[in-house]
């Protein structure tokens, strides 16, 4: 600080520490392709936002409001390094793989859709039914024949309608924005 340097913290609360993972229940992010989880919070788990709030509250309690101590925060949301994104394979490439394995004991991290958990699927169903105003309009738009709302599912790529697929992708991207 005496030489004009400024400290900035890059916080990252999406991947809870080992003690939390071993002692607390939370919904882990699951890839759609394999239905395999990683140690990050599902962005559809209400506990994720509470955990973020507690983390930022603890930082404020520790550092206070003074810009003399910490000049700024990079507000980490999710992603491999805290970006507003889903896992994208960066942390398990050469040079980082051992660090990732030591911290998370699992190398499951890849490009793809990370919405395989039940909370994500429920959110998709509810938002699509709301978007279309009910099951009859949803079935008409997608060319599907769902008999009940609980049956609404993600599209099967290459088999379901383009509208179904585009609604899924838009929901997926908007989910991170909402989070």
mmCIF file with all atom_site columns, C-alpha atoms in Angstrom:
data_model
loop_
_atom_site.group_PDB
_atom_site.id
_atom_site.type_symbol
_atom_site.label_atom_id
_atom_site.label_alt_id
_atom_site.label_comp_id
_atom_site.label_asym_id
_atom_site.label_entity_id
_atom_site.label_seq_id
_atom_site.pdbx_PDB_ins_code
_atom_site.Cartn_x
_atom_site.Cartn_y
_atom_site.Cartn_z
_atom_site.occupancy
_atom_site.B_iso_or_equiv
_atom_site.pdbx_formal_charge
_atom_site.auth_seq_id
_atom_site.auth_comp_id
_atom_site.auth_asym_id
_atom_site.auth_atom_id
_atom_site.pdbx_PDB_model_num
ATOM 1   C CA . UNK A 1 1   ? 0.000   0.000   0.000   1.00 0.00 ? 1   UNK A CA 1
ATOM 2   C CA . UNK A 1 2   ? 2.843   2.381   0.772   1.00 0.00 ? 2   UNK A CA 1
ATOM 3   C CA . UNK A 1 3   ? 4.045   1.973   -2.826  1.00 0.00 ? 3   UNK A CA 1
ATOM 4   C CA . UNK A 1 4   ? 0.590   2.584   -4.274  1.00 0.00 ? 4   UNK A CA 1
ATOM 5   C CA . UNK A 1 5   ? -0.431  -1.033  -4.690  1.00 0.00 ? 5   UNK A CA 1
ATOM 6   C CA . UNK A 1 6   ? -4.077  -1.971  -4.332  1.00 0.00 ? 6   UNK A CA 1
ATOM 7   C CA . UNK A 1 7   ? -5.344  -5.315  -3.106  1.00 0.00 ? 7   UNK A CA 1
ATOM 8   C CA . UNK A 1 8   ? -8.327  -6.941  -4.735  1.00 0.00 ? 8   UNK A CA 1
ATOM 9   C CA . UNK A 1 9   ? -9.915  -10.190 -3.597  1.00 0.00 ? 9   UNK A CA 1
ATOM 10  C CA . UNK A 1 10  ? -11.329 -12.715 -6.033  1.00 0.00 ? 10  UNK A CA 1
ATOM 11  C CA . UNK A 1 11  ? -13.937 -14.523 -4.004  1.00 0.00 ? 11  UNK A CA 1
ATOM 12  C CA . UNK A 1 12  ? -15.306 -17.863 -5.047  1.00 0.00 ? 12  UNK A CA 1
ATOM 13  C CA . UNK A 1 13  ? -18.086 -19.447 -3.025  1.00 0.00 ? 13  UNK A CA 1
ATOM 14  C CA . UNK A 1 14  ? -19.547 -21.886 -5.568  1.00 0.00 ? 14  UNK A CA 1
ATOM 15  C CA . UNK A 1 15  ? -17.182 -24.668 -4.516  1.00 0.00 ? 15  UNK A CA 1
ATOM 16  C CA . UNK A 1 16  ? -17.552 -25.085 -0.747  1.00 0.00 ? 16  UNK A CA 1
ATOM 17  C CA . UNK A 1 17  ? -14.560 -26.238 1.303   1.00 0.00 ? 17  UNK A CA 1
ATOM 18  C CA . UNK A 1 18  ? -14.055 -29.849 2.286   1.00 0.00 ? 18  UNK A CA 1
ATOM 19  C CA . UNK A 1 19  ? -15.459 -29.442 5.818   1.00 0.00 ? 19  UNK A CA 1
ATOM 20  C CA . UNK A 1 20  ? -18.692 -28.050 4.367   1.00 0.00 ? 20  UNK A CA 1
ATOM 21  C CA . UNK A 1 21  ? -18.973 -30.746 1.712   1.00 0.00 ? 21  UNK A CA 1
ATOM 22  C CA . UNK A 1 22  ? -18.550 -33.450 4.350   1.00 0.00 ? 22  UNK A CA 1
ATOM 23  C CA . UNK A 1 23  ? -20.857 -32.024 7.015   1.00 0.00 ? 23  UNK A CA 1
ATOM 24  C CA . UNK A 1 24  ? -23.675 -30.198 5.212   1.00 0.00 ? 24  UNK A CA 1
ATOM 25  C CA . UNK A 1 25  ? -26.403 -31.243 2.849   1.00 0.00 ? 25  UNK A CA 1
ATOM 26  C CA . UNK A 1 26  ? -26.594 -29.327 -0.390  1.00 0.00 ? 26  UNK A CA 1
ATOM 27  C CA . UNK A 1 27  ? -27.504 -30.092 -3.971  1.00 0.00 ? 27  UNK A CA 1
ATOM 28  C CA . UNK A 1 28  ? -24.432 -30.509 -6.106  1.00 0.00 ? 28  UNK A CA 1
ATOM 29  C CA . UNK A 1 29  ? -24.252 -29.392 -9.693  1.00 0.00 ? 29  UNK A CA 1
ATOM 30  C CA . UNK A 1 30  ? -24.818 -32.401 -11.976 1.00 0.00 ? 30  UNK A CA 1
ATOM 31  C CA . UNK A 1 31  ? -24.007 -32.704 -15.654 1.00 0.00 ? 31  UNK A CA 1
ATOM 32  C CA . UNK A 1 32  ? -26.860 -33.663 -17.903 1.00 0.00 ? 32  UNK A CA 1
ATOM 33  C CA . UNK A 1 33  ? -24.746 -35.985 -20.041 1.00 0.00 ? 33  UNK A CA 1
ATOM 34  C CA . UNK A 1 34  ? -23.629 -38.369 -17.271 1.00 0.00 ? 34  UNK A CA 1
ATOM 35  C CA . UNK A 1 35  ? -25.847 -37.288 -14.347 1.00 0.00 ? 35  UNK A CA 1
ATOM 36  C CA . UNK A 1 36  ? -22.589 -37.141 -12.398 1.00 0.00 ? 36  UNK A CA 1
ATOM 37  C CA . UNK A 1 37  ? -22.089 -34.411 -9.836  1.00 0.00 ? 37  UNK A CA 1
ATOM 38  C CA . UNK A 1 38  ? -19.191 -32.133 -9.070  1.00 0.00 ? 38  UNK A CA 1
ATOM 39  C CA . UNK A 1 39  ? -18.603 -30.441 -5.723  1.00 0.00 ? 39  UNK A CA 1
ATOM 40  C CA . UNK A 1 40  ? -20.077 -27.060 -6.702  1.00 0.00 ? 40  UNK A CA 1
ATOM 41  C CA . UNK A 1 41  ? -23.484 -25.890 -5.560  1.00 0.00 ? 41  UNK A CA 1
ATOM 42  C CA . UNK A 1 42  ? -26.339 -26.356 -7.980  1.00 0.00 ? 42  UNK A CA 1
ATOM 43  C CA . UNK A 1 43  ? -27.387 -22.833 -8.896  1.00 0.00 ? 43  UNK A CA 1
ATOM 44  C CA . UNK A 1 44  ? -30.991 -23.977 -8.369  1.00 0.00 ? 44  UNK A CA 1
ATOM 45  C CA . UNK A 1 45  ? -30.333 -24.850 -4.699  1.00 0.00 ? 45  UNK A CA 1
ATOM 46  C CA . UNK A 1 46  ? -31.647 -22.045 -2.444  1.00 0.00 ? 46  UNK A CA 1
ATOM 47  C CA . UNK A 1 47  ? -28.811 -22.861 -0.027  1.00 0.00 ? 47  UNK A CA 1
ATOM 48  C CA . UNK A 1 48  ? -26.308 -21.632 -2.635  1.00 0.00 ? 48  UNK A CA 1
ATOM 49  C CA . UNK A 1 49  ? -27.472 -18.031 -2.344  1.00 0.00 ? 49  UNK A CA 1
ATOM 50  C CA . UNK A 1 50  ? -27.570 -18.230 1.469   1.00 0.00 ? 50  UNK A CA 1
ATOM 51  C CA . UNK A 1 51  ? -24.014 -19.588 1.405   1.00 0.00 ? 51  UNK A CA 1
ATOM 52  C CA . UNK A 1 52  ? -22.896 -16.710 -0.849  1.00 0.00 ? 52  UNK A CA 1
ATOM 53  C CA . UNK A 1 53  ? -24.535 -14.201 1.483   1.00 0.00 ? 53  UNK A CA 1
ATOM 54  C CA . UNK A 1 54  ? -22.791 -15.696 4.514   1.00 0.00 ? 54  UNK A CA 1
ATOM 55  C CA . UNK A 1 55  ? -19.445 -15.663 2.710   1.00 0.00 ? 55  UNK A CA 1
ATOM 56  C CA . UNK A 1 56  ? -19.685 -12.033 1.652   1.00 0.00 ? 56  UNK A CA 1
ATOM 57  C CA . UNK A 1 57  ? -20.984 -11.103 5.110   1.00 0.00 ? 57  UNK A CA 1
ATOM 58  C CA . UNK A 1 58  ? -17.937 -12.743 6.699   1.00 0.00 ? 58  UNK A CA 1
ATOM 59  C CA . UNK A 1 59  ? -15.611 -10.830 4.359   1.00 0.00 ? 59  UNK A CA 1
ATOM 60  C CA . UNK A 1 60  ? -17.304 -7.555  5.253   1.00 0.00 ? 60  UNK A CA 1
ATOM 61  C CA . UNK A 1 61  ? -17.093 -8.356  8.970   1.00 0.00 ? 61  UNK A CA 1
ATOM 62  C CA . UNK A 1 62  ? -13.396 -9.123  8.594   1.00 0.00 ? 62  UNK A CA 1
ATOM 63  C CA . UNK A 1 63  ? -12.339 -6.297  6.275   1.00 0.00 ? 63  UNK A CA 1
ATOM 64  C CA . UNK A 1 64  ? -15.020 -3.671  6.962   1.00 0.00 ? 64  UNK A CA 1
ATOM 65  C CA . UNK A 1 65  ? -15.835 -0.925  4.494   1.00 0.00 ? 65  UNK A CA 1
ATOM 66  C CA . UNK A 1 66  ? -12.396 0.603   4.202   1.00 0.00 ? 66  UNK A CA 1
ATOM 67  C CA . UNK A 1 67  ? -10.892 0.845   0.713   1.00 0.00 ? 67  UNK A CA 1
ATOM 68  C CA . UNK A 1 68  ? -7.548  1.296   2.465   1.00 0.00 ? 68  UNK A CA 1
ATOM 69  C CA . UNK A 1 69  ? -7.446  -2.429  3.212   1.00 0.00 ? 69  UNK A CA 1
ATOM 70  C CA . UNK A 1 70  ? -9.143  -3.991  0.198   1.00 0.00 ? 70  UNK A CA 1
ATOM 71  C CA . UNK A 1 71  ? -9.578  -1.832  -2.885  1.00 0.00 ? 71  UNK A CA 1
ATOM 72  C CA . UNK A 1 72  ? -12.110 -4.081  -4.581  1.00 0.00 ? 72  UNK A CA 1
ATOM 73  C CA . UNK A 1 73  ? -13.757 -7.463  -4.897  1.00 0.00 ? 73  UNK A CA 1
ATOM 74  C CA . UNK A 1 74  ? -14.185 -9.609  -7.964  1.00 0.00 ? 74  UNK A CA 1
ATOM 75  C CA . UNK A 1 75  ? -17.641 -10.916 -7.170  1.00 0.00 ? 75  UNK A CA 1
ATOM 76  C CA . UNK A 1 76  ? -17.339 -14.604 -7.993  1.00 0.00 ? 76  UNK A CA 1
ATOM 77  C CA . UNK A 1 77  ? -20.536 -16.369 -8.841  1.00 0.00 ? 77  UNK A CA 1
ATOM 78  C CA . UNK A 1 78  ? -19.767 -19.805 -10.266 1.00 0.00 ? 78  UNK A CA 1
ATOM 79  C CA . UNK A 1 79  ? -17.582 -21.311 -12.990 1.00 0.00 ? 79  UNK A CA 1
ATOM 80  C CA . UNK A 1 80  ? -14.151 -22.886 -12.676 1.00 0.00 ? 80  UNK A CA 1
ATOM 81  C CA . UNK A 1 81  ? -12.641 -19.641 -11.366 1.00 0.00 ? 81  UNK A CA 1
ATOM 82  C CA . UNK A 1 82  ? -15.761 -17.892 -10.098 1.00 0.00 ? 82  UNK A CA 1
ATOM 83  C CA . UNK A 1 83  ? -17.056 -16.427 -13.344 1.00 0.00 ? 83  UNK A CA 1
ATOM 84  C CA . UNK A 1 84  ? -20.781 -16.271 -14.061 1.00 0.00 ? 84  UNK A CA 1
ATOM 85  C CA . UNK A 1 85  ? -20.705 -19.541 -15.953 1.00 0.00 ? 85  UNK A CA 1
ATOM 86  C CA . UNK A 1 86  ? -21.006 -23.280 -15.564 1.00 0.00 ? 86  UNK A CA 1
ATOM 87  C CA . UNK A 1 87  ? -17.961 -25.596 -15.314 1.00 0.00 ? 87  UNK A CA 1
ATOM 88  C CA . UNK A 1 88  ? -15.977 -25.470 -18.523 1.00 0.00 ? 88  UNK A CA 1
ATOM 89  C CA . UNK A 1 89  ? -13.065 -27.903 -18.128 1.00 0.00 ? 89  UNK A CA 1
ATOM 90  C CA . UNK A 1 90  ? -10.392 -25.252 -17.507 1.00 0.00 ? 90  UNK A CA 1
ATOM 91  C CA . UNK A 1 91  ? -9.361  -26.419 -14.056 1.00 0.00 ? 91  UNK A CA 1
ATOM 92  C CA . UNK A 1 92  ? -8.556  -29.981 -15.062 1.00 0.00 ? 92  UNK A CA 1
ATOM 93  C CA . UNK A 1 93  ? -6.277  -29.250 -17.974 1.00 0.00 ? 93  UNK A CA 1
ATOM 94  C CA . UNK A 1 94  ? -2.516  -29.793 -17.782 1.00 0.00 ? 94  UNK A CA 1
ATOM 95  C CA . UNK A 1 95  ? -0.875  -27.931 -14.930 1.00 0.00 ? 95  UNK A CA 1
ATOM 96  C CA . UNK A 1 96  ? -4.046  -27.547 -12.867 1.00 0.00 ? 96  UNK A CA 1
ATOM 97  C CA . UNK A 1 97  ? -5.335  -31.097 -12.736 1.00 0.00 ? 97  UNK A CA 1
ATOM 98  C CA . UNK A 1 98  ? -3.420  -32.108 -9.574  1.00 0.00 ? 98  UNK A CA 1
ATOM 99  C CA . UNK A 1 99  ? -4.602  -29.002 -7.712  1.00 0.00 ? 99  UNK A CA 1
ATOM 100 C CA . UNK A 1 100 ? -8.201  -29.689 -8.718  1.00 0.00 ? 100 UNK A CA 1
ATOM 101 C CA . UNK A 1 101 ? -7.969  -33.335 -7.657  1.00 0.00 ? 101 UNK A CA 1
ATOM 102 C CA . UNK A 1 102 ? -6.402  -32.407 -4.300  1.00 0.00 ? 102 UNK A CA 1
ATOM 103 C CA . UNK A 1 103 ? -9.148  -29.917 -3.515  1.00 0.00 ? 103 UNK A CA 1
ATOM 104 C CA . UNK A 1 104 ? -12.196 -31.707 -4.909  1.00 0.00 ? 104 UNK A CA 1
ATOM 105 C CA . UNK A 1 105 ? -11.207 -35.396 -5.158  1.00 0.00 ? 105 UNK A CA 1
ATOM 106 C CA . UNK A 1 106 ? -12.943 -35.675 -8.523  1.00 0.00 ? 106 UNK A CA 1
ATOM 107 C CA . UNK A 1 107 ? -12.031 -34.669 -12.057 1.00 0.00 ? 107 UNK A CA 1
ATOM 108 C CA . UNK A 1 108 ? -15.574 -34.586 -13.424 1.00 0.00 ? 108 UNK A CA 1
ATOM 109 C CA . UNK A 1 109 ? -15.605 -31.186 -15.121 1.00 0.00 ? 109 UNK A CA 1
ATOM 110 C CA . UNK A 1 110 ? -16.361 -30.653 -18.803 1.00 0.00 ? 110 UNK A CA 1
ATOM 111 C CA . UNK A 1 111 ? -18.209 -28.549 -21.307 1.00 0.00 ? 111 UNK A CA 1
ATOM 112 C CA . UNK A 1 112 ? -21.865 -29.349 -21.549 1.00 0.00 ? 112 UNK A CA 1
ATOM 113 C CA . UNK A 1 113 ? -25.130 -28.736 -19.772 1.00 0.00 ? 113 UNK A CA 1
ATOM 114 C CA . UNK A 1 114 ? -24.845 -28.724 -15.964 1.00 0.00 ? 114 UNK A CA 1
ATOM 115 C CA . UNK A 1 115 ? -28.523 -29.066 -15.095 1.00 0.00 ? 115 UNK A CA 1
ATOM 116 C CA . UNK A 1 116 ? -28.892 -32.753 -14.277 1.00 0.00 ? 116 UNK A CA 1
ATOM 117 C CA . UNK A 1 117 ? -30.073 -32.326 -10.696 1.00 0.00 ? 117 UNK A CA 1
ATOM 118 C CA . UNK A 1 118 ? -33.738 -32.561 -9.703  1.00 0.00 ? 118 UNK A CA 1
ATOM 119 C CA . UNK A 1 119 ? -33.946 -28.912 -8.597  1.00 0.00 ? 119 UNK A CA 1
ATOM 120 C CA . UNK A 1 120 ? -32.865 -27.805 -12.080 1.00 0.00 ? 120 UNK A CA 1
ATOM 121 C CA . UNK A 1 121 ? -35.343 -30.116 -13.786 1.00 0.00 ? 121 UNK A CA 1
ATOM 122 C CA . UNK A 1 122 ? -38.178 -28.891 -11.557 1.00 0.00 ? 122 UNK A CA 1
ATOM 123 C CA . UNK A 1 123 ? -37.269 -25.278 -12.332 1.00 0.00 ? 123 UNK A CA 1
ATOM 124 C CA . UNK A 1 124 ? -37.307 -26.034 -16.067 1.00 0.00 ? 124 UNK A CA 1
ATOM 125 C CA . UNK A 1 125 ? -40.757 -27.642 -15.859 1.00 0.00 ? 125 UNK A CA 1
ATOM 126 C CA . UNK A 1 126 ? -42.206 -24.812 -13.786 1.00 0.00 ? 126 UNK A CA 1
ATOM 127 C CA . UNK A 1 127 ? -40.760 -22.028 -15.921 1.00 0.00 ? 127 UNK A CA 1
ATOM 128 C CA . UNK A 1 128 ? -41.865 -23.647 -19.185 1.00 0.00 ? 128 UNK A CA 1
ATOM 129 C CA . UNK A 1 129 ? -45.404 -24.187 -17.908 1.00 0.00 ? 129 UNK A CA 1
ATOM 130 C CA . UNK A 1 130 ? -45.461 -20.574 -16.757 1.00 0.00 ? 130 UNK A CA 1
ATOM 131 C CA . UNK A 1 131 ? -44.011 -19.352 -20.050 1.00 0.00 ? 131 UNK A CA 1
ATOM 132 C CA . UNK A 1 132 ? -46.722 -21.048 -22.087 1.00 0.00 ? 132 UNK A CA 1
ATOM 133 C CA . UNK A 1 133 ? -49.545 -20.540 -19.598 1.00 0.00 ? 133 UNK A CA 1
ATOM 134 C CA . UNK A 1 134 ? -50.175 -24.238 -19.103 1.00 0.00 ? 134 UNK A CA 1
ATOM 135 C CA . UNK A 1 135 ? -49.706 -27.682 -20.542 1.00 0.00 ? 135 UNK A CA 1
ATOM 136 C CA . UNK A 1 136 ? -51.995 -27.442 -23.607 1.00 0.00 ? 136 UNK A CA 1
ATOM 137 C CA . UNK A 1 137 ? -50.145 -24.403 -25.000 1.00 0.00 ? 137 UNK A CA 1
ATOM 138 C CA . UNK A 1 138 ? -46.750 -25.945 -24.176 1.00 0.00 ? 138 UNK A CA 1
ATOM 139 C CA . UNK A 1 139 ? -47.687 -29.170 -25.992 1.00 0.00 ? 139 UNK A CA 1
ATOM 140 C CA . UNK A 1 140 ? -48.888 -27.164 -28.998 1.00 0.00 ? 140 UNK A CA 1
ATOM 141 C CA . UNK A 1 141 ? -45.672 -25.117 -29.167 1.00 0.00 ? 141 UNK A CA 1
ATOM 142 C CA . UNK A 1 142 ? -43.372 -28.097 -28.792 1.00 0.00 ? 142 UNK A CA 1
ATOM 143 C CA . UNK A 1 143 ? -45.412 -30.711 -30.636 1.00 0.00 ? 143 UNK A CA 1
ATOM 144 C CA . UNK A 1 144 ? -45.397 -32.895 -27.530 1.00 0.00 ? 144 UNK A CA 1
ATOM 145 C CA . UNK A 1 145 ? -48.132 -34.859 -25.808 1.00 0.00 ? 145 UNK A CA 1
ATOM 146 C CA . UNK A 1 146 ? -47.348 -34.508 -22.127 1.00 0.00 ? 146 UNK A CA 1
ATOM 147 C CA . UNK A 1 147 ? -50.328 -35.668 -20.069 1.00 0.00 ? 147 UNK A CA 1
ATOM 148 C CA . UNK A 1 148 ? -49.285 -33.851 -16.894 1.00 0.00 ? 148 UNK A CA 1
ATOM 149 C CA . UNK A 1 149 ? -46.925 -31.036 -15.925 1.00 0.00 ? 149 UNK A CA 1
ATOM 150 C CA . UNK A 1 150 ? -44.611 -33.315 -13.944 1.00 0.00 ? 150 UNK A CA 1
ATOM 151 C CA . UNK A 1 151 ? -43.753 -35.137 -17.178 1.00 0.00 ? 151 UNK A CA 1
ATOM 152 C CA . UNK A 1 152 ? -42.335 -32.045 -18.927 1.00 0.00 ? 152 UNK A CA 1
ATOM 153 C CA . UNK A 1 153 ? -38.707 -32.857 -19.666 1.00 0.00 ? 153 UNK A CA 1
ATOM 154 C CA . UNK A 1 154 ? -35.608 -31.519 -21.317 1.00 0.00 ? 154 UNK A CA 1
ATOM 155 C CA . UNK A 1 155 ? -35.534 -32.051 -25.085 1.00 0.00 ? 155 UNK A CA 1
ATOM 156 C CA . UNK A 1 156 ? -33.873 -35.060 -26.613 1.00 0.00 ? 156 UNK A CA 1
ATOM 157 C CA . UNK A 1 157 ? -31.431 -33.398 -28.961 1.00 0.00 ? 157 UNK A CA 1
ATOM 158 C CA . UNK A 1 158 ? -32.100 -34.156 -32.595 1.00 0.00 ? 158 UNK A CA 1
ATOM 159 C CA . UNK A 1 159 ? -35.472 -35.739 -31.833 1.00 0.00 ? 159 UNK A CA 1
ATOM 160 C CA . UNK A 1 160 ? -37.591 -33.011 -30.267 1.00 0.00 ? 160 UNK A CA 1
ATOM 161 C CA . UNK A 1 161 ? -38.731 -29.773 -31.863 1.00 0.00 ? 161 UNK A CA 1
ATOM 162 C CA . UNK A 1 162 ? -36.455 -26.838 -32.447 1.00 0.00 ? 162 UNK A CA 1
ATOM 163 C CA . UNK A 1 163 ? -38.721 -24.688 -30.225 1.00 0.00 ? 163 UNK A CA 1
ATOM 164 C CA . UNK A 1 164 ? -38.331 -27.176 -27.337 1.00 0.00 ? 164 UNK A CA 1
ATOM 165 C CA . UNK A 1 165 ? -34.551 -27.113 -27.747 1.00 0.00 ? 165 UNK A CA 1
ATOM 166 C CA . UNK A 1 166 ? -34.368 -23.302 -28.024 1.00 0.00 ? 166 UNK A CA 1
ATOM 167 C CA . UNK A 1 167 ? -36.570 -22.884 -24.950 1.00 0.00 ? 167 UNK A CA 1
ATOM 168 C CA . UNK A 1 168 ? -34.261 -25.231 -23.062 1.00 0.00 ? 168 UNK A CA 1
ATOM 169 C CA . UNK A 1 169 ? -31.094 -23.349 -24.073 1.00 0.00 ? 169 UNK A CA 1
ATOM 170 C CA . UNK A 1 170 ? -32.640 -19.971 -23.247 1.00 0.00 ? 170 UNK A CA 1
ATOM 171 C CA . UNK A 1 171 ? -33.808 -21.294 -19.843 1.00 0.00 ? 171 UNK A CA 1
ATOM 172 C CA . UNK A 1 172 ? -30.322 -22.683 -19.165 1.00 0.00 ? 172 UNK A CA 1
ATOM 173 C CA . UNK A 1 173 ? -28.516 -19.431 -19.972 1.00 0.00 ? 173 UNK A CA 1
ATOM 174 C CA . UNK A 1 174 ? -31.095 -17.313 -18.174 1.00 0.00 ? 174 UNK A CA 1
ATOM 175 C CA . UNK A 1 175 ? -30.751 -19.528 -15.087 1.00 0.00 ? 175 UNK A CA 1
ATOM 176 C CA . UNK A 1 176 ? -27.189 -18.320 -14.523 1.00 0.00 ? 176 UNK A CA 1
ATOM 177 C CA . UNK A 1 177 ? -28.320 -14.725 -14.973 1.00 0.00 ? 177 UNK A CA 1
ATOM 178 C CA . UNK A 1 178 ? -31.118 -15.225 -12.420 1.00 0.00 ? 178 UNK A CA 1
ATOM 179 C CA . UNK A 1 179 ? -28.674 -16.850 -10.024 1.00 0.00 ? 179 UNK A CA 1
#
